[in-house]
Amino acid sequence: MAHADATPVLELQGIGKEFGAIRALHDVDMQVLPGEVVGLMGDNGAGKSTLVKIIAGNFRPSHGEIRFAGDAVHFNRPVDARGVGIEVVYQDLALADNLTAAANVFLGRELKRKFGPIALLDHKAMAARALELFGELRSETRPDDLVKQMSGGQRQAVAIARTRLSNARLVMMDEPTAAISVRQVEQVLGLIHRLKEQGVAVMLISHRMPDVFAVCDRVIVMRRGEKRADKPIQETSPEEITALITGAKEAA
Amino acid sequence: MAMPLESPITFSNVGKIKWWQRGIFASQTGYVLLALAVLLVIMHFASPYFFTEGNMQNVAKNFSFIAIATLGVTFVIITGGIDLSVGSMMCFSAMITSMVMTELSAPGSPLVHMAADGKTVLANVPGLILLVSILAGLGVALIAGLVNGFCIAVLGLSPFVTTLGMLSIVRGLGYVVSNGRGSFPGGPDADYFYAATSGDVLGVPVPFIYLVILALAMAVVLHHSAFGRHVFALGGNEKAAELTGIPVVRVKIEVYVICALAAGLQGIIISGWLGSAPANMATSYELNVIAAAVIGGANLAGGIGGPLGAIVGCVLLEVIRNGLVLAQVSSYWQQTLVGVIIILAVLVDRIRSRMS
Ligand SMILES: Nc1ncnc2c1ncn2[C@@H]1O[C@H](COP(=O)(O)OP(=O)(O)O)[C@@H](O)[C@H]1O
Ligand SMILES: [Mg+2]
């Protein structure tokens, strides 16, 4: 469970973001503790993806400060964020369809073997490690199959397996359970539990109320770029969250 | 103890992809290769002359003349780009190589100090002029490739427009430096030059040997190096490639440089065969080169392609050309047929992917 006294793995202070005249985010504060699962909810256009992209280093915030494990950080590129231990499963999964599952899992951090001065890909090691990761996720995914031939759930497993390669301390998932089967949703939720057990903080962006209430310790509601609620899951209800999302209730 | 690796997953729901549904068997390259085999059999029965050693050497030499450039352009096509400047690049590199060779060999040339015996200093070392002049030819290709890559990857210009511009720039520079007259390899190293470009080893034309070596190197790079993997990822999903931290800009610049170098090398080899580098050399070769790559299975949308396909495409084009010559069909029909084959190959691929 979350420890109240632990250093937050992620801390946002006054984060704002403008795209030209559009104010996508305004004055967002939040904290995420190690091993905590935080649900981020909100209607379309509420600013959830923008917030994730700022934390992941895709965008610079227009205002505010990000602290990671207590230190102020400035990410210029996604690699910078990954460097400190932030991994993202993107809404559109960001997979290369023409490559195999294993190739996608290791994309950008391929395992290599040295042959004198040249380093060649270590296909065997990558396939074996990918198979292990798929096993952990209980996903029937063959490392050597092309991603373009895979189901939505398998693609999800590939995207999630990527985050397990490094020792991520914060994993953000943007709509991981959209567009997959019920059985596969359970797998994904199971994985979130496993990340939590290992002390990894998870930020789950989802439209699906049952998923959020099944795995999250805390829920944050965004509306029109602002944080409207931030509550432990025991102290709220799906009805209240729905009211906050739609604006029937302004804040809580 | 070496235990057989226990699969942590039992596959109850997900069937294994059958061998004929994956790899080369499920690719355009696969069935174009099949079509080529059928064509070779037909040619064998249609003309007793086709499989003679002389004709085979001829075929091997002819397709080697565009195949190296096709390997290069295949890199670019896999990333989802295109390079229209390869024909001009062939000419310009060839021209610079033979001009530098002639210039360095000329006694009294302002660039070169005179040795005691009246020859240029460079000429006293056999092969040194050849080396310097080929490096000069490849050097200009390198610069053109860097400019292409910079405009496309850094400035974000469209590959089509950028390389169309480069086609014209490089062709124009060729006319400028030669005054439109073209140039001839000359000097003491000219014999080495001809041996290295149009000679043969044990009856095998040297361009063919270069081609085989480069194709093997390309296969290793594409399928067994991180760079090759990034080339495919870029063509498959550029956004994903960027998000996963692949140095997209660098990889893009590199493929345009590789393509320009391959075209330059190809041009230098062709000029050895022609015995000169005329200013209009290799005009519109970019069309043959891109056609060969596409026929062989490289996908212009990116993400698919390889050296085998590039070579198969070149061989198919050359065998058809050769067949038409043997059948005494007017050479004007060749170009028409090439167009038909491009459309057919892509059409069959489309039908096949619809069916699966
Ligand atoms: N790259 C962008 N350029 C301009 N506007 C953007 C961009 N990304 C998001 N927005 C705008 O920011 C707002 C928040 O979007 P987003 O973060 O995607 O919301 P959510 O993920 O909660 O649906 C929307 O009004 C959207 O149109
Ligand atoms: Mg979104």
XYZ file of C-alpha atoms and ligand atoms in Angstrom:
636
model
C 0.000 0.000 0.000
C 1.011 3.626 -0.392
C 3.091 5.035 2.409
C 2.100 8.508 3.421
C 5.618 9.368 4.538
C 7.501 8.092 1.473
C 9.041 10.544 -1.007
C 6.610 10.878 -3.904
C 8.009 9.298 -7.024
C 6.325 12.032 -9.041
C 5.307 15.490 -7.951
C 3.731 18.123 -10.190
C 3.420 21.755 -9.118
C 1.338 24.271 -11.046
C 1.664 22.502 -14.392
C 0.088 24.425 -17.271
C 0.190 23.980 -21.020
C -1.038 26.148 -23.861
C -1.222 25.171 -27.503
C -1.512 28.590 -29.091
C -4.833 29.912 -27.817
C -5.932 26.528 -26.459
C -5.360 26.107 -22.746
C -4.986 22.336 -22.467
C -3.830 22.317 -18.827
C -4.046 24.858 -16.049
C -2.342 24.818 -12.647
C -2.273 21.075 -12.043
C -0.718 19.814 -8.794
C -0.397 16.144 -7.982
C 1.702 13.542 -6.233
C 2.203 9.858 -6.955
C 3.783 7.634 -4.314
C 5.867 4.512 -4.973
C 3.672 1.462 -5.485
C 0.577 3.585 -5.784
C -1.946 3.141 -8.574
C -3.563 6.426 -9.521
C -6.531 6.597 -11.866
C -6.715 9.652 -14.100
C -10.196 10.238 -15.407
C -11.920 12.888 -17.467
C -13.975 13.474 -20.569
C -12.436 13.713 -24.030
C -10.325 16.840 -24.271
C -9.975 17.142 -20.481
C -6.196 17.189 -20.840
C -5.278 13.680 -19.681
C -3.125 12.768 -22.680
C -1.443 16.158 -22.621
C -0.555 15.662 -18.957
C 0.873 12.219 -19.693
C 2.888 13.584 -22.588
C 4.348 16.325 -20.420
C 5.411 13.818 -17.765
C 6.811 11.560 -20.497
C 8.896 14.318 -22.050
C 6.938 14.661 -25.311
C 5.972 18.270 -24.498
C 7.592 20.901 -22.301
C 5.098 22.369 -19.841
C 4.329 26.076 -20.379
C 4.245 26.576 -16.596
C 5.090 24.712 -13.435
C 7.592 22.223 -12.164
C 8.025 18.445 -12.294
C 9.867 16.622 -9.534
C 10.883 13.006 -9.874
C 11.899 11.156 -6.705
C 12.405 14.517 -5.049
C 14.552 16.153 -7.753
C 13.377 18.811 -10.203
C 13.564 17.405 -13.739
C 13.352 18.975 -17.197
C 12.667 16.544 -19.990
C 13.408 17.632 -23.534
C 12.697 14.286 -25.169
C 10.988 11.011 -24.210
C 14.398 9.375 -23.773
C 15.162 11.783 -20.948
C 12.048 10.691 -19.080
C 12.794 7.043 -19.741
C 16.301 7.628 -18.441
C 15.023 8.434 -14.942
C 12.497 5.561 -14.952
C 9.267 6.775 -16.527
C 7.654 4.448 -19.077
C 4.524 5.053 -21.098
C 2.100 2.764 -22.848
C 0.625 5.076 -25.448
C -3.025 5.173 -26.409
C -2.148 4.263 -29.997
C 0.420 1.779 -28.618
C 3.262 3.112 -30.790
C 4.189 -0.229 -32.322
C 5.868 -0.894 -35.663
C 3.462 -3.282 -37.399
C 6.054 -4.645 -39.800
C 8.316 -5.916 -37.009
C 7.981 -8.914 -34.724
C 6.717 -8.764 -31.152
C 10.240 -9.234 -29.784
C 11.630 -6.550 -32.094
C 8.997 -4.115 -30.842
C 9.646 -4.919 -27.200
C 13.340 -4.160 -27.681
C 12.984 -1.305 -30.165
C 15.568 1.374 -29.441
C 17.362 -0.780 -26.840
C 18.231 -3.906 -28.769
C 20.382 -6.586 -27.178
C 23.587 -7.071 -29.107
C 26.492 -9.445 -29.252
C 29.963 -8.269 -30.087
C 31.829 -9.931 -32.914
C 35.146 -8.101 -32.792
C 34.411 -4.510 -33.757
C 30.842 -5.144 -34.903
C 27.800 -5.578 -32.707
C 25.035 -7.743 -34.135
C 21.545 -8.253 -32.782
C 21.152 -11.069 -30.302
C 17.876 -12.441 -31.684
C 17.808 -15.446 -29.383
C 18.253 -13.500 -26.162
C 15.630 -10.950 -27.183
C 13.105 -13.635 -28.136
C 13.709 -15.521 -24.884
C 13.328 -12.411 -22.733
C 10.231 -11.317 -24.657
C 8.686 -14.758 -24.183
C 9.363 -14.482 -20.439
C 7.668 -11.098 -20.309
C 4.651 -12.364 -22.251
C 4.534 -15.269 -19.828
C 4.429 -12.842 -16.889
C 1.584 -11.048 -18.603
C -0.089 -14.403 -19.293
C -0.487 -13.360 -22.876
C -0.338 -15.934 -25.633
C 2.027 -13.970 -27.781
C 4.821 -15.465 -29.841
C 7.943 -13.295 -29.917
C 8.613 -14.077 -33.580
C 5.156 -13.223 -34.893
C 4.652 -9.958 -36.741
C 2.667 -7.386 -34.812
C 0.442 -6.720 -37.835
C -0.925 -10.260 -37.492
C -1.865 -9.806 -33.819
C -5.070 -9.200 -31.893
C -5.687 -6.052 -29.872
C -4.836 -7.833 -26.620
C -1.585 -9.195 -27.947
C -0.594 -5.765 -29.203
C -1.360 -4.417 -25.737
C 0.845 -7.094 -24.208
C 3.683 -6.107 -26.520
C 3.320 -2.453 -25.556
C 3.191 -3.275 -21.846
C 6.093 -5.719 -22.099
C 8.199 -2.797 -23.343
C 7.771 -1.033 -19.992
C 8.913 -4.124 -18.110
C 12.287 -4.205 -19.804
C 13.736 -1.365 -17.843
C 13.321 -0.922 -14.121
C 10.652 1.697 -14.509
C 9.521 3.448 -11.313
C 6.474 5.030 -12.872
C 4.426 3.447 -15.636
C 1.733 5.522 -17.296
C -0.928 3.801 -19.345
C -3.124 5.834 -21.642
C -6.376 3.920 -22.185
C -4.791 0.451 -22.011
C -8.133 -1.296 -21.751
C -9.878 0.462 -24.602
C -10.545 -1.834 -27.553
C -9.576 -5.176 -26.026
C -11.622 -8.163 -24.927
C -12.937 -8.680 -21.392
C -10.504 -11.511 -20.742
C -7.626 -9.350 -21.849
C -8.790 -6.462 -19.662
C -8.361 -8.777 -16.684
C -4.874 -9.608 -17.832
C -3.971 -5.952 -18.031
C -5.444 -5.256 -14.600
C -3.532 -8.272 -13.291
C -0.351 -6.790 -14.659
C -1.059 -3.490 -12.955
C -1.339 -5.386 -9.669
C 1.985 -7.047 -10.336
C 3.682 -3.713 -11.060
C 2.296 -2.369 -7.805
C 3.616 -5.344 -5.826
C 7.065 -4.536 -7.116
C 6.804 -0.960 -5.870
C 6.229 0.525 -9.291
C 3.843 3.476 -9.376
C 1.172 3.272 -12.048
C -0.877 6.040 -13.569
C -3.902 4.612 -15.326
C -5.817 6.778 -17.755
C -9.131 5.141 -18.446
C -12.724 5.813 -19.355
C -13.848 2.543 -17.793
C -15.101 3.102 -14.279
C -14.992 -0.622 -13.264
C -11.300 -0.856 -14.184
C -10.415 2.223 -12.169
C -12.329 1.032 -9.143
C -10.803 -2.450 -9.451
C -7.138 -1.455 -9.338
C -6.658 2.159 -8.265
C -5.756 3.419 -4.805
C -6.655 6.960 -5.690
C -8.534 8.708 -8.447
C -7.895 12.110 -9.983
C -10.561 13.768 -12.108
C -9.654 16.288 -14.806
C -12.079 18.656 -16.439
C -11.265 21.374 -18.984
C -7.571 21.142 -18.205
C -7.969 21.499 -14.454
C -7.790 19.019 -11.626
C -11.258 18.871 -10.078
C -10.850 16.012 -7.596
C -8.122 13.888 -6.010
C -9.531 11.272 -3.648
C -8.690 7.880 -2.167
C -10.829 5.327 -3.910
C -12.549 4.259 -0.653
C -13.840 7.780 -0.106
C -15.639 8.119 -3.381
C -18.064 6.280 -5.620
C -18.572 5.752 -9.342
C -21.572 8.075 -9.136
C -19.537 10.914 -7.673
C -16.753 10.443 -10.207
C -19.255 10.467 -13.069
C -20.721 13.698 -11.744
C -17.259 15.232 -11.550
C -16.364 14.109 -15.061
C -19.507 15.521 -16.616
C -19.423 18.700 -14.572
C -22.661 17.959 -12.719
C -20.488 18.381 -9.650
C -17.851 21.123 -9.960
C -15.184 19.823 -7.572
C -14.564 17.514 -4.641
C 22.701 -28.076 -16.634
C 21.517 -27.181 -20.096
C 17.807 -27.716 -19.899
C 15.646 -27.121 -22.922
C 14.032 -23.727 -22.470
C 10.639 -24.245 -20.917
C 8.095 -21.984 -22.570
C 6.369 -20.016 -19.824
C 3.272 -19.828 -21.977
C 0.974 -22.542 -23.186
C -0.543 -21.549 -26.477
C -4.089 -22.795 -26.336
C -5.854 -20.123 -28.321
C -3.256 -18.715 -30.608
C -2.259 -20.895 -33.532
C 1.239 -20.937 -34.873
C 1.672 -19.017 -38.110
C 2.394 -21.599 -40.814
C 5.736 -21.474 -42.564
C 4.151 -20.579 -45.877
C 2.376 -17.654 -44.260
C 5.531 -15.952 -43.077
C 8.887 -14.679 -44.244
C 9.759 -14.794 -47.902
C 6.919 -17.168 -48.789
C 4.354 -14.565 -47.863
C 6.162 -11.702 -49.559
C 6.027 -10.086 -52.957
C 9.701 -10.960 -53.321
C 8.724 -14.616 -52.992
C 6.272 -14.779 -55.834
C 8.267 -12.438 -58.075
C 11.114 -14.911 -57.578
C 8.719 -17.658 -58.615
C 7.650 -15.648 -61.662
C 11.303 -15.181 -62.528
C 11.939 -18.933 -62.316
C 8.989 -19.592 -64.631
C 10.242 -16.936 -67.001
C 13.713 -18.504 -67.092
C 12.211 -21.876 -68.018
C 10.136 -20.284 -70.778
C 13.197 -18.437 -72.066
C 15.139 -21.673 -72.113
C 12.588 -23.298 -74.404
C 11.967 -20.178 -76.459
C 15.609 -19.501 -77.317
C 18.487 -21.978 -77.369
C 20.805 -19.012 -77.108
C 19.437 -17.791 -73.775
C 21.324 -20.115 -71.418
C 24.648 -19.898 -73.249
C 27.596 -18.686 -71.222
C 28.002 -15.548 -73.283
C 24.408 -14.480 -72.863
C 24.400 -15.300 -69.143
C 27.508 -13.159 -68.660
C 25.761 -10.442 -70.560
C 22.688 -10.672 -68.370
C 24.770 -10.773 -65.189
C 26.736 -7.731 -66.226
C 23.703 -5.746 -67.360
C 21.677 -6.195 -64.236
C 24.694 -5.514 -62.057
C 24.744 -2.099 -63.695
C 21.618 -0.970 -61.926
C 21.526 -3.441 -59.046
C 24.006 -1.723 -56.740
C 22.075 1.540 -56.998
C 18.888 -0.463 -56.420
C 20.311 -1.820 -53.156
C 20.931 1.770 -52.072
C 17.516 3.084 -53.002
C 15.941 0.097 -51.238
C 17.298 1.414 -47.919
C 15.547 4.707 -48.571
C 12.317 3.040 -49.692
C 12.204 0.863 -46.553
C 12.190 4.016 -44.416
C 9.235 5.231 -46.452
C 11.272 7.747 -48.454
C 12.260 7.989 -52.099
C 15.395 9.137 -53.908
C 14.945 10.422 -57.451
C 18.488 11.749 -57.726
C 20.222 8.390 -58.216
C 20.538 8.654 -62.035
C 22.148 12.095 -61.895
C 24.303 10.977 -58.975
C 25.653 8.068 -61.022
C 26.701 10.454 -63.771
C 28.222 13.087 -61.500
C 30.320 10.668 -59.446
C 31.570 8.961 -62.601
C 32.444 12.283 -64.127
C 34.302 13.560 -61.063
C 36.202 10.282 -60.798
C 37.461 10.337 -64.371
C 38.188 14.070 -64.283
C 40.222 13.763 -61.103
C 42.032 10.747 -62.535
C 42.977 12.621 -65.680
C 43.860 15.785 -63.802
C 46.138 14.081 -61.270
C 47.908 12.239 -64.044
C 48.669 15.324 -66.112
C 52.224 16.602 -65.648
C 52.141 20.254 -64.735
C 48.691 20.060 -63.220
C 48.428 22.869 -60.671
C 47.228 20.507 -57.981
C 50.194 18.199 -58.045
C 53.875 18.623 -57.342
C 56.269 17.302 -59.899
C 58.576 14.427 -59.073
C 62.044 14.216 -60.512
C 61.096 11.899 -63.368
C 58.483 14.252 -64.782
C 55.493 12.233 -63.653
C 53.221 13.511 -60.929
C 54.124 12.411 -57.436
C 50.896 10.470 -57.132
C 51.598 8.624 -60.357
C 54.720 7.087 -58.865
C 52.612 4.972 -56.565
C 50.627 2.541 -58.693
C 46.928 2.673 -57.927
C 47.133 5.784 -55.757
C 45.590 8.017 -58.416
C 42.835 5.470 -58.901
C 42.130 5.415 -55.181
C 42.110 9.194 -54.838
C 39.866 9.679 -57.843
C 37.335 7.061 -56.742
C 37.279 8.614 -53.279
C 36.663 11.980 -54.925
C 33.743 10.532 -56.898
C 32.264 8.950 -53.781
C 33.002 12.141 -51.840
C 30.676 14.226 -54.003
C 28.016 11.525 -53.634
C 28.473 11.674 -49.874
C 27.928 15.436 -49.907
C 24.802 15.161 -52.082
C 23.445 12.413 -49.818
C 24.079 14.544 -46.728
C 22.265 17.477 -48.312
C 19.311 15.249 -49.240
C 19.213 13.779 -45.748
C 19.547 17.165 -44.049
C 16.708 18.710 -46.061
C 14.439 15.716 -45.462
C 15.243 14.770 -41.866
C 16.116 18.112 -40.306
C 14.184 20.649 -42.397
C 11.272 18.263 -42.902
C 11.006 18.743 -46.680
C 9.301 16.040 -48.689
C 11.691 13.368 -50.012
C 10.075 13.497 -53.443
C 10.589 17.237 -53.895
C 14.032 17.345 -52.269
C 15.486 14.573 -54.389
C 13.743 15.856 -57.518
C 15.593 19.108 -56.910
C 18.818 17.203 -56.290
C 18.302 15.299 -59.556
C 18.412 18.602 -61.385
C 21.182 20.178 -59.283
C 23.565 17.269 -59.676
C 22.863 16.835 -63.385
C 23.401 20.556 -63.854
C 26.705 20.471 -61.940
C 27.815 17.634 -64.194
C 27.305 19.865 -67.220
C 29.013 22.769 -65.463
C 32.210 20.929 -64.516
C 32.561 19.216 -67.882
C 31.213 22.034 -70.032
C 28.721 19.508 -71.292
C 31.389 17.389 -72.928
C 31.658 14.538 -70.497
C 34.987 13.132 -69.385
C 37.240 10.144 -69.938
C 39.285 8.163 -67.466
C 42.929 8.716 -68.371
C 46.499 8.521 -67.097
C 48.667 5.697 -65.864
C 45.970 4.158 -63.673
C 43.312 3.953 -66.377
C 44.089 0.281 -66.968
C 43.580 -0.516 -63.292
C 40.360 1.434 -63.480
C 39.026 -0.633 -66.376
C 40.097 -3.851 -64.692
C 38.358 -2.860 -61.479
C 35.116 -1.831 -63.143
C 34.571 -3.898 -66.266
C 37.020 -6.770 -65.945
C 36.190 -10.254 -64.820
C 37.538 -12.804 -62.357
C 37.412 -16.414 -63.586
C 34.747 -15.468 -66.097
C 32.585 -13.667 -63.547
C 32.121 -9.951 -64.297
C 33.529 -7.869 -61.424
C 30.400 -5.695 -61.084
C 28.556 -8.899 -60.302
C 31.079 -9.758 -57.595
C 30.715 -6.301 -56.036
C 26.972 -6.732 -56.161
C 27.016 -10.067 -54.334
C 29.325 -8.735 -51.628
C 27.275 -5.581 -51.126
C 23.984 -7.497 -51.103
C 25.280 -9.872 -48.425
C 26.546 -6.940 -46.382
C 23.164 -5.265 -46.766
C 21.323 -8.388 -45.612
C 23.462 -8.502 -42.474
C 23.000 -4.809 -41.786
C 19.223 -4.879 -42.311
C 18.445 -8.004 -40.342
C 21.223 -8.285 -37.803
C 22.137 -4.753 -36.779
C 20.326 -2.208 -34.655
C 20.624 0.292 -37.498
C 18.786 -2.051 -39.870
C 16.075 -2.641 -37.333
C 15.642 1.111 -36.946
C 15.403 1.483 -40.724
C 12.464 -0.947 -40.743
C 10.872 0.649 -37.673
C 11.026 4.053 -39.324
C 9.129 2.747 -42.332
C 6.653 0.802 -40.207
C 5.676 3.578 -37.817
C 7.785 6.699 -37.716
C 5.975 8.084 -34.688
C 6.587 4.873 -32.733
C 10.224 4.933 -33.763
C 10.532 8.428 -32.403
C 8.739 7.611 -29.137
C 10.960 4.620 -28.477
C 14.002 6.865 -28.678
C 15.373 5.800 -32.050
C 17.564 8.600 -33.464
C 15.164 9.183 -36.358
C 16.993 12.154 -37.851
C 20.311 10.361 -37.907
C 18.920 7.160 -39.400
C 17.177 9.130 -42.151
C 20.317 11.059 -43.058
C 22.263 7.802 -43.095
C 19.931 6.068 -45.548
C 20.133 8.969 -48.016
C 23.913 8.937 -47.710
C 24.023 5.169 -48.294
C 21.774 5.588 -51.322
C 23.898 8.368 -52.815
C 27.109 6.390 -52.234
C 25.625 3.302 -53.885
C 24.532 5.397 -56.859
C 27.969 7.010 -57.057
C 29.709 3.640 -56.994
C 27.292 2.354 -59.603
C 28.044 5.331 -61.853
C 31.788 4.839 -61.520
C 31.387 1.178 -62.523
C 29.207 2.056 -65.510
C 31.733 4.629 -66.742
C 34.407 1.938 -66.678
C 32.235 -0.187 -68.897
C 31.369 2.693 -71.243
C 34.954 3.959 -71.260
C 33.728 7.459 -70.528
C 31.370 9.490 -68.414
C 29.208 11.443 -70.867
C 27.223 14.333 -69.417
C 23.925 12.631 -70.234
C 24.973 9.304 -68.722
C 22.352 7.350 -66.751
C 19.616 9.837 -67.600
C 16.293 8.557 -66.213
C 18.002 5.530 -64.644
C 16.273 6.499 -61.394
C 13.090 5.132 -62.948
C 14.643 1.730 -63.694
C 16.228 1.596 -60.276
C 13.045 2.445 -58.389
C 11.018 0.159 -60.668
C 13.367 -2.745 -59.958
C 13.127 -2.148 -56.210
C 9.339 -1.984 -56.308
C 8.965 -5.038 -58.549
C 11.240 -6.923 -56.161
C 8.886 -6.178 -53.282
C 10.060 -2.961 -51.649
C 6.944 -1.132 -50.519
C 6.854 2.584 -51.325
C 4.704 3.068 -48.222
C 7.735 1.928 -46.206
C 8.570 -0.914 -43.877
C 9.197 -3.677 -46.402
C 12.122 -4.495 -48.683
C 15.517 -6.130 -48.865
C 18.534 -6.963 -50.992
C 17.105 -10.182 -52.420
C 14.057 -8.317 -53.669
C 16.199 -5.572 -55.159
C 18.263 -8.097 -57.085
C 15.270 -10.171 -58.147
C 13.654 -6.999 -59.475
C 16.768 -6.099 -61.453
C 17.168 -9.631 -62.838
C 13.536 -9.796 -63.862
C 13.795 -6.493 -65.715
C 17.009 -7.567 -67.421
C 15.755 -11.026 -68.383
C 12.693 -9.487 -69.961
C 14.811 -6.945 -71.794
C 17.191 -9.675 -72.911
C 14.290 -11.870 -73.955
C 12.804 -9.112 -76.047
C 16.161 -8.559 -77.715
C 16.531 -12.276 -78.463
C 13.004 -12.336 -79.794
C 13.888 -9.314 -81.933
C 11.088 -7.254 -80.489
C 11.540 -3.530 -80.898
C 13.357 -2.005 -77.939
C 10.619 0.600 -77.747
C 8.384 -2.062 -76.261
C 10.729 -2.647 -73.332
C 9.765 0.486 -71.491
C 6.081 -0.192 -72.004
C 6.480 -3.652 -70.608
C 8.425 -2.478 -67.573
C 5.503 -0.251 -66.686
C 3.036 -3.090 -67.077
C 5.154 -5.340 -64.855
C 5.410 -2.739 -62.097
C 1.650 -2.404 -61.983
C 1.147 -6.167 -62.168
C 3.577 -6.900 -59.343
C 1.965 -4.349 -57.054
C -1.502 -5.522 -58.066
C -0.740 -9.152 -57.249
C 0.651 -8.059 -53.885
C -2.523 -6.109 -53.169
C -4.747 -9.055 -54.090
C -2.651 -11.376 -51.950
C -2.827 -9.161 -48.852
C -6.595 -8.758 -49.358
C -7.002 -12.538 -49.365
C -5.018 -13.248 -46.200
N -0.605 18.837 -30.080
C -1.680 19.598 -29.803
N -1.849 20.777 -30.442
C -2.928 21.548 -30.174
N -3.877 21.245 -29.286
C -3.756 20.079 -28.621
C -2.658 19.191 -28.845
N -2.807 18.123 -28.034
C -3.944 18.308 -27.352
N -4.513 19.485 -27.689
C -5.733 20.043 -27.109
O -5.611 20.006 -25.712
C -6.829 19.637 -25.117
C -6.630 18.412 -24.242
O -6.437 17.265 -25.047
P -6.006 15.829 -24.528
O -4.905 16.011 -23.538
O -5.736 14.971 -25.687
O -7.318 15.352 -23.790
P -7.762 13.891 -23.307
O -6.619 12.942 -23.477
O -8.150 14.074 -21.896
O -8.927 13.505 -24.144
C -7.833 19.415 -26.241
O -8.578 20.607 -26.386
C -6.954 19.191 -27.433
O -7.607 19.619 -28.595
Mg -6.478 11.022 -24.687
